[in-house]
PDB file of C-alpha atoms in Angstrom:
ATOM      1  CA  UNK A 515    -106.353 190.774 -52.132  1.00  0.00           C
ATOM      2  CA  UNK A 516    -104.010 192.509 -54.516  1.00  0.00           C
ATOM      3  CA  UNK A 517    -103.287 196.202 -54.121  1.00  0.00           C
ATOM      4  CA  UNK A 518    -102.274 198.094 -57.241  1.00  0.00           C
ATOM      5  CA  UNK A 519     -99.973 201.065 -57.514  1.00  0.00           C
ATOM      6  CA  UNK A 520    -100.853 203.836 -59.962  1.00  0.00           C
ATOM      7  CA  UNK A 521     -97.881 202.815 -62.103  1.00  0.00           C
ATOM      8  CA  UNK A 522     -98.892 199.126 -62.166  1.00  0.00           C
ATOM      9  CA  UNK A 523    -102.487 199.986 -63.089  1.00  0.00           C
ATOM     10  CA  UNK A 524    -101.355 202.327 -65.867  1.00  0.00           C
ATOM     11  CA  UNK A 525     -99.027 199.665 -67.263  1.00  0.00           C
ATOM     12  CA  UNK A 526    -101.945 197.179 -67.305  1.00  0.00           C
ATOM     13  CA  UNK A 527    -104.267 199.434 -69.350  1.00  0.00           C
ATOM     14  CA  UNK A 528    -103.295 198.031 -72.796  1.00  0.00           C
ATOM     15  CA  UNK A 529    -104.138 194.498 -71.624  1.00  0.00           C
ATOM     16  CA  UNK A 530    -107.284 195.769 -69.926  1.00  0.00           C
ATOM     17  CA  UNK A 531    -108.479 197.337 -73.172  1.00  0.00           C
ATOM     18  CA  UNK A 532    -108.172 193.942 -74.887  1.00  0.00           C
ATOM     19  CA  UNK A 533    -110.036 192.141 -72.100  1.00  0.00           C
ATOM     20  CA  UNK A 534    -112.815 194.723 -72.108  1.00  0.00           C
ATOM     21  CA  UNK A 535    -113.110 194.392 -75.882  1.00  0.00           C
ATOM     22  CA  UNK A 536    -113.810 190.667 -75.486  1.00  0.00           C
ATOM     23  CA  UNK A 537    -116.289 191.251 -72.655  1.00  0.00           C
ATOM     24  CA  UNK A 538    -118.136 194.022 -74.482  1.00  0.00           C
ATOM     25  CA  UNK A 539    -118.382 192.013 -77.729  1.00  0.00           C
ATOM     26  CA  UNK A 540    -119.865 189.090 -75.807  1.00  0.00           C
ATOM     27  CA  UNK A 541    -122.333 191.405 -74.049  1.00  0.00           C
ATOM     28  CA  UNK A 542    -123.354 192.888 -77.416  1.00  0.00           C
ATOM     29  CA  UNK A 543    -123.922 189.401 -78.815  1.00  0.00           C
ATOM     30  CA  UNK A 544    -126.175 188.556 -75.873  1.00  0.00           C
ATOM     31  CA  UNK A 545    -128.204 191.711 -76.464  1.00  0.00           C
ATOM     32  CA  UNK A 546    -128.440 190.884 -80.188  1.00  0.00           C
ATOM     33  CA  UNK A 547    -129.506 187.331 -79.405  1.00  0.00           C
ATOM     34  CA  UNK A 548    -132.268 188.570 -77.145  1.00  0.00           C
ATOM     35  CA  UNK A 549    -133.416 191.006 -79.799  1.00  0.00           C
ATOM     36  CA  UNK A 550    -133.522 188.801 -82.880  1.00  0.00           C
ATOM     37  CA  UNK A 551    -132.424 185.296 -82.008  1.00  0.00           C
ATOM     38  CA  UNK A 552    -129.669 185.197 -84.622  1.00  0.00           C
ATOM     39  CA  UNK A 553    -126.496 185.949 -82.658  1.00  0.00           C
ATOM     40  CA  UNK A 554    -124.268 183.081 -81.590  1.00  0.00           C
ATOM     41  CA  UNK A 555    -121.903 183.432 -78.640  1.00  0.00           C
ATOM     42  CA  UNK A 556    -118.301 182.342 -79.231  1.00  0.00           C
ATOM     43  CA  UNK A 557    -117.956 178.682 -78.300  1.00  0.00           C
ATOM     44  CA  UNK A 558    -121.722 178.061 -78.500  1.00  0.00           C
ATOM     45  CA  UNK A 559    -123.027 175.311 -80.778  1.00  0.00           C
ATOM     46  CA  UNK A 560    -124.250 176.581 -84.151  1.00  0.00           C
ATOM     47  CA  UNK A 561    -127.977 177.103 -84.528  1.00  0.00           C
ATOM     48  CA  UNK A 562    -130.027 174.426 -86.230  1.00  0.00           C
ATOM     49  CA  UNK A 563    -130.947 175.240 -89.765  1.00  0.00           C
ATOM     50  CA  UNK A 564    -129.589 175.109 -93.312  1.00  0.00           C
ATOM     51  CA  UNK A 565    -126.097 173.643 -93.573  1.00  0.00           C
ATOM     52  CA  UNK A 566    -123.234 176.080 -93.803  1.00  0.00           C
ATOM     53  CA  UNK A 567    -120.473 175.938 -96.336  1.00  0.00           C
ATOM     54  CA  UNK A 568    -117.664 173.678 -95.203  1.00  0.00           C
ATOM     55  CA  UNK A 569    -115.040 175.963 -96.738  1.00  0.00           C
ATOM     56  CA  UNK A 570    -114.995 178.643 -94.024  1.00  0.00           C
ATOM     57  CA  UNK A 571    -115.788 178.329 -90.330  1.00  0.00           C
ATOM     58  CA  UNK A 572    -118.279 180.703 -88.787  1.00  0.00           C
ATOM     59  CA  UNK A 573    -116.992 183.294 -86.292  1.00  0.00           C
ATOM     60  CA  UNK A 574    -118.374 181.109 -83.481  1.00  0.00           C
ATOM     61  CA  UNK A 575    -116.328 178.136 -84.725  1.00  0.00           C
ATOM     62  CA  UNK A 576    -113.123 180.067 -85.315  1.00  0.00           C
ATOM     63  CA  UNK A 577    -110.331 179.741 -82.748  1.00  0.00           C
ATOM     64  CA  UNK A 578    -109.615 183.460 -83.082  1.00  0.00           C
ATOM     65  CA  UNK A 579    -112.453 185.942 -83.526  1.00  0.00           C
ATOM     66  CA  UNK A 580    -112.011 187.961 -86.694  1.00  0.00           C
ATOM     67  CA  UNK A 581    -111.396 191.665 -86.399  1.00  0.00           C
ATOM     68  CA  UNK A 582    -114.569 193.421 -87.457  1.00  0.00           C
ATOM     69  CA  UNK A 583    -114.559 196.231 -89.969  1.00  0.00           C
ATOM     70  CA  UNK A 584    -116.241 198.514 -87.438  1.00  0.00           C
ATOM     71  CA  UNK A 585    -113.685 197.842 -84.709  1.00  0.00           C
ATOM     72  CA  UNK A 586    -110.042 198.822 -84.574  1.00  0.00           C
ATOM     73  CA  UNK A 587    -109.450 196.291 -81.788  1.00  0.00           C
ATOM     74  CA  UNK A 588    -107.165 193.377 -82.682  1.00  0.00           C
ATOM     75  CA  UNK A 589    -108.493 189.844 -82.681  1.00  0.00           C
ATOM     76  CA  UNK A 590    -107.763 187.967 -79.475  1.00  0.00           C
ATOM     77  CA  UNK A 591    -107.483 184.258 -78.827  1.00  0.00           C
ATOM     78  CA  UNK A 592    -109.389 183.971 -75.565  1.00  0.00           C
ATOM     79  CA  UNK A 593    -113.034 184.036 -74.609  1.00  0.00           C
ATOM     80  CA  UNK A 594    -115.193 186.061 -72.276  1.00  0.00           C
ATOM     81  CA  UNK A 595    -114.875 183.525 -69.440  1.00  0.00           C
ATOM     82  CA  UNK A 596    -111.096 183.801 -69.569  1.00  0.00           C
ATOM     83  CA  UNK A 597    -111.275 187.597 -69.714  1.00  0.00           C
ATOM     84  CA  UNK A 598    -113.573 187.795 -66.679  1.00  0.00           C
ATOM     85  CA  UNK A 599    -111.459 185.251 -64.802  1.00  0.00           C
ATOM     86  CA  UNK A 600    -108.320 187.294 -65.436  1.00  0.00           C
ATOM     87  CA  UNK A 601    -109.969 190.428 -64.071  1.00  0.00           C
ATOM     88  CA  UNK A 602    -111.083 188.523 -60.988  1.00  0.00           C
ATOM     89  CA  UNK A 603    -107.669 186.894 -60.508  1.00  0.00           C
ATOM     90  CA  UNK A 604    -105.996 190.293 -60.704  1.00  0.00           C
ATOM     91  CA  UNK A 605    -108.433 191.828 -58.220  1.00  0.00           C
ATOM     92  CA  UNK A 606    -109.810 194.250 -60.799  1.00  0.00           C
ATOM     93  CA  UNK A 607    -113.444 195.237 -60.255  1.00  0.00           C
ATOM     94  CA  UNK A 608    -115.586 195.545 -63.387  1.00  0.00           C
ATOM     95  CA  UNK A 609    -118.268 198.048 -62.393  1.00  0.00           C
ATOM     96  CA  UNK A 610    -119.980 198.520 -65.753  1.00  0.00           C
ATOM     97  CA  UNK A 611    -119.060 196.369 -68.756  1.00  0.00           C
ATOM     98  CA  UNK A 612    -120.950 198.588 -71.205  1.00  0.00           C
ATOM     99  CA  UNK A 613    -118.989 201.687 -70.200  1.00  0.00           C
ATOM    100  CA  UNK A 614    -115.840 199.723 -69.463  1.00  0.00           C
ATOM    101  CA  UNK A 615    -115.775 201.135 -65.933  1.00  0.00           C
ATOM    102  CA  UNK A 616    -113.028 199.578 -63.803  1.00  0.00           C
ATOM    103  CA  UNK A 617    -111.671 199.976 -60.280  1.00  0.00           C
ATOM    104  CA  UNK A 618    -108.207 198.900 -59.171  1.00  0.00           C
ATOM    105  CA  UNK A 619    -107.928 198.547 -55.398  1.00  0.00           C
ATOM    106  CA  UNK A 620    -104.935 200.411 -53.976  1.00  0.00           C
ATOM    107  CA  UNK A 621    -103.514 201.242 -50.566  1.00  0.00           C
ATOM    108  CA  UNK A 622    -102.583 204.821 -49.775  1.00  0.00           C
ATOM    109  CA  UNK A 623    -101.185 205.642 -46.330  1.00  0.00           C
ATOM    110  CA  UNK A 624    -102.786 202.436 -45.038  1.00  0.00           C
ATOM    111  CA  UNK A 625    -106.219 203.331 -46.409  1.00  0.00           C
ATOM    112  CA  UNK A 626    -108.001 201.471 -49.191  1.00  0.00           C
ATOM    113  CA  UNK A 627    -108.752 203.625 -52.228  1.00  0.00           C
ATOM    114  CA  UNK A 628    -109.948 202.794 -55.725  1.00  0.00           C
ATOM    115  CA  UNK A 629    -108.078 203.826 -58.830  1.00  0.00           C
ATOM    116  CA  UNK A 630    -110.838 204.474 -61.330  1.00  0.00           C
ATOM    117  CA  UNK A 631    -110.665 204.186 -65.122  1.00  0.00           C
ATOM    118  CA  UNK A 632    -113.100 203.711 -67.975  1.00  0.00           C
ATOM    119  CA  UNK A 633    -112.816 202.989 -71.674  1.00  0.00           C
ATOM    120  CA  UNK A 634    -112.191 206.117 -73.657  1.00  0.00           C
ATOM    121  CA  UNK A 635    -109.876 207.613 -71.054  1.00  0.00           C
ATOM    122  CA  UNK A 636    -106.332 207.638 -72.350  1.00  0.00           C
ATOM    123  CA  UNK A 637    -104.659 207.226 -68.978  1.00  0.00           C
ATOM    124  CA  UNK A 638    -105.483 206.354 -65.417  1.00  0.00           C
ATOM    125  CA  UNK A 639    -106.299 209.777 -64.004  1.00  0.00           C
ATOM    126  CA  UNK A 640    -108.908 209.308 -61.257  1.00  0.00           C
ATOM    127  CA  UNK A 641    -109.368 207.803 -57.803  1.00  0.00           C
ATOM    128  CA  UNK A 642    -112.133 207.649 -55.195  1.00  0.00           C
ATOM    129  CA  UNK A 643    -112.852 206.244 -51.764  1.00  0.00           C
ATOM    130  CA  UNK A 644    -114.843 202.988 -51.780  1.00  0.00           C
ATOM    131  CA  UNK A 645    -117.833 204.652 -50.114  1.00  0.00           C
ATOM    132  CA  UNK A 646    -117.891 207.570 -52.594  1.00  0.00           C
ATOM    133  CA  UNK A 647    -118.268 205.619 -55.827  1.00  0.00           C
ATOM    134  CA  UNK A 648    -117.949 207.046 -59.322  1.00  0.00           C
ATOM    135  CA  UNK A 649    -119.640 210.305 -58.314  1.00  0.00           C
ATOM    136  CA  UNK A 650    -116.800 210.907 -55.852  1.00  0.00           C
ATOM    137  CA  UNK A 651    -114.002 210.587 -58.419  1.00  0.00           C
ATOM    138  CA  UNK A 652    -111.108 212.936 -57.851  1.00  0.00           C
ATOM    139  CA  UNK A 653    -108.114 213.548 -60.104  1.00  0.00           C
ATOM    140  CA  UNK A 654    -104.801 211.856 -59.391  1.00  0.00           C
ATOM    141  CA  UNK A 655    -102.365 212.184 -57.713  1.00  0.00           C
ATOM    142  CA  UNK A 656    -103.615 210.900 -54.381  1.00  0.00           C
ATOM    143  CA  UNK A 657    -103.391 213.592 -51.707  1.00  0.00           C
ATOM    144  CA  UNK A 658    -100.492 213.040 -49.297  1.00  0.00           C
ATOM    145  CA  UNK A 659    -102.651 213.799 -46.250  1.00  0.00           C
ATOM    146  CA  UNK A 660    -105.322 211.173 -46.968  1.00  0.00           C
TER     147      UNK A 660
END
C-alpha cells in the first residue's frame, strides 16, 4: 500500500482533477442513458438507427473526447477504466464520484490517517482518522501528538 505525504497529494491534485472529470462525465452519461436511452458511453458501439454522416465521428467514436461548451475541463485521451485503474494503482480511494470525494492514505507518527479532498476545494486542507470518516474531517496540519 502506498502512503502519501501532504506535499505529494497536493502535487497530484491537478492530475486528480482530470481523472475525476473523466469519471464524472462517464457517470453522467450512465445516468442519462438510464433516463432516456440516448446516451452512449465512450468506447461503446453506436446505437442502431439512421446512419450518421461519415464526415465527422461521434463523440463516442472520437479518440479524444471534445471539450464541452459547459465545461472548462480540457479534453483527455483516456477513458473511465484507465482513470479508475490509475486511482487504484496509486492507492487513492474514491469515496463519492459525484462529489469527487477522495482519500489519500498517509502515515503520521506510525498511525494511518486519511488526507481528505473533494472537487471544488482549491487545496488539500483536511484529514481524518479512518474510523471517523468525512464527518470527522479536521483541518491540516496533522497534530504532532497524534
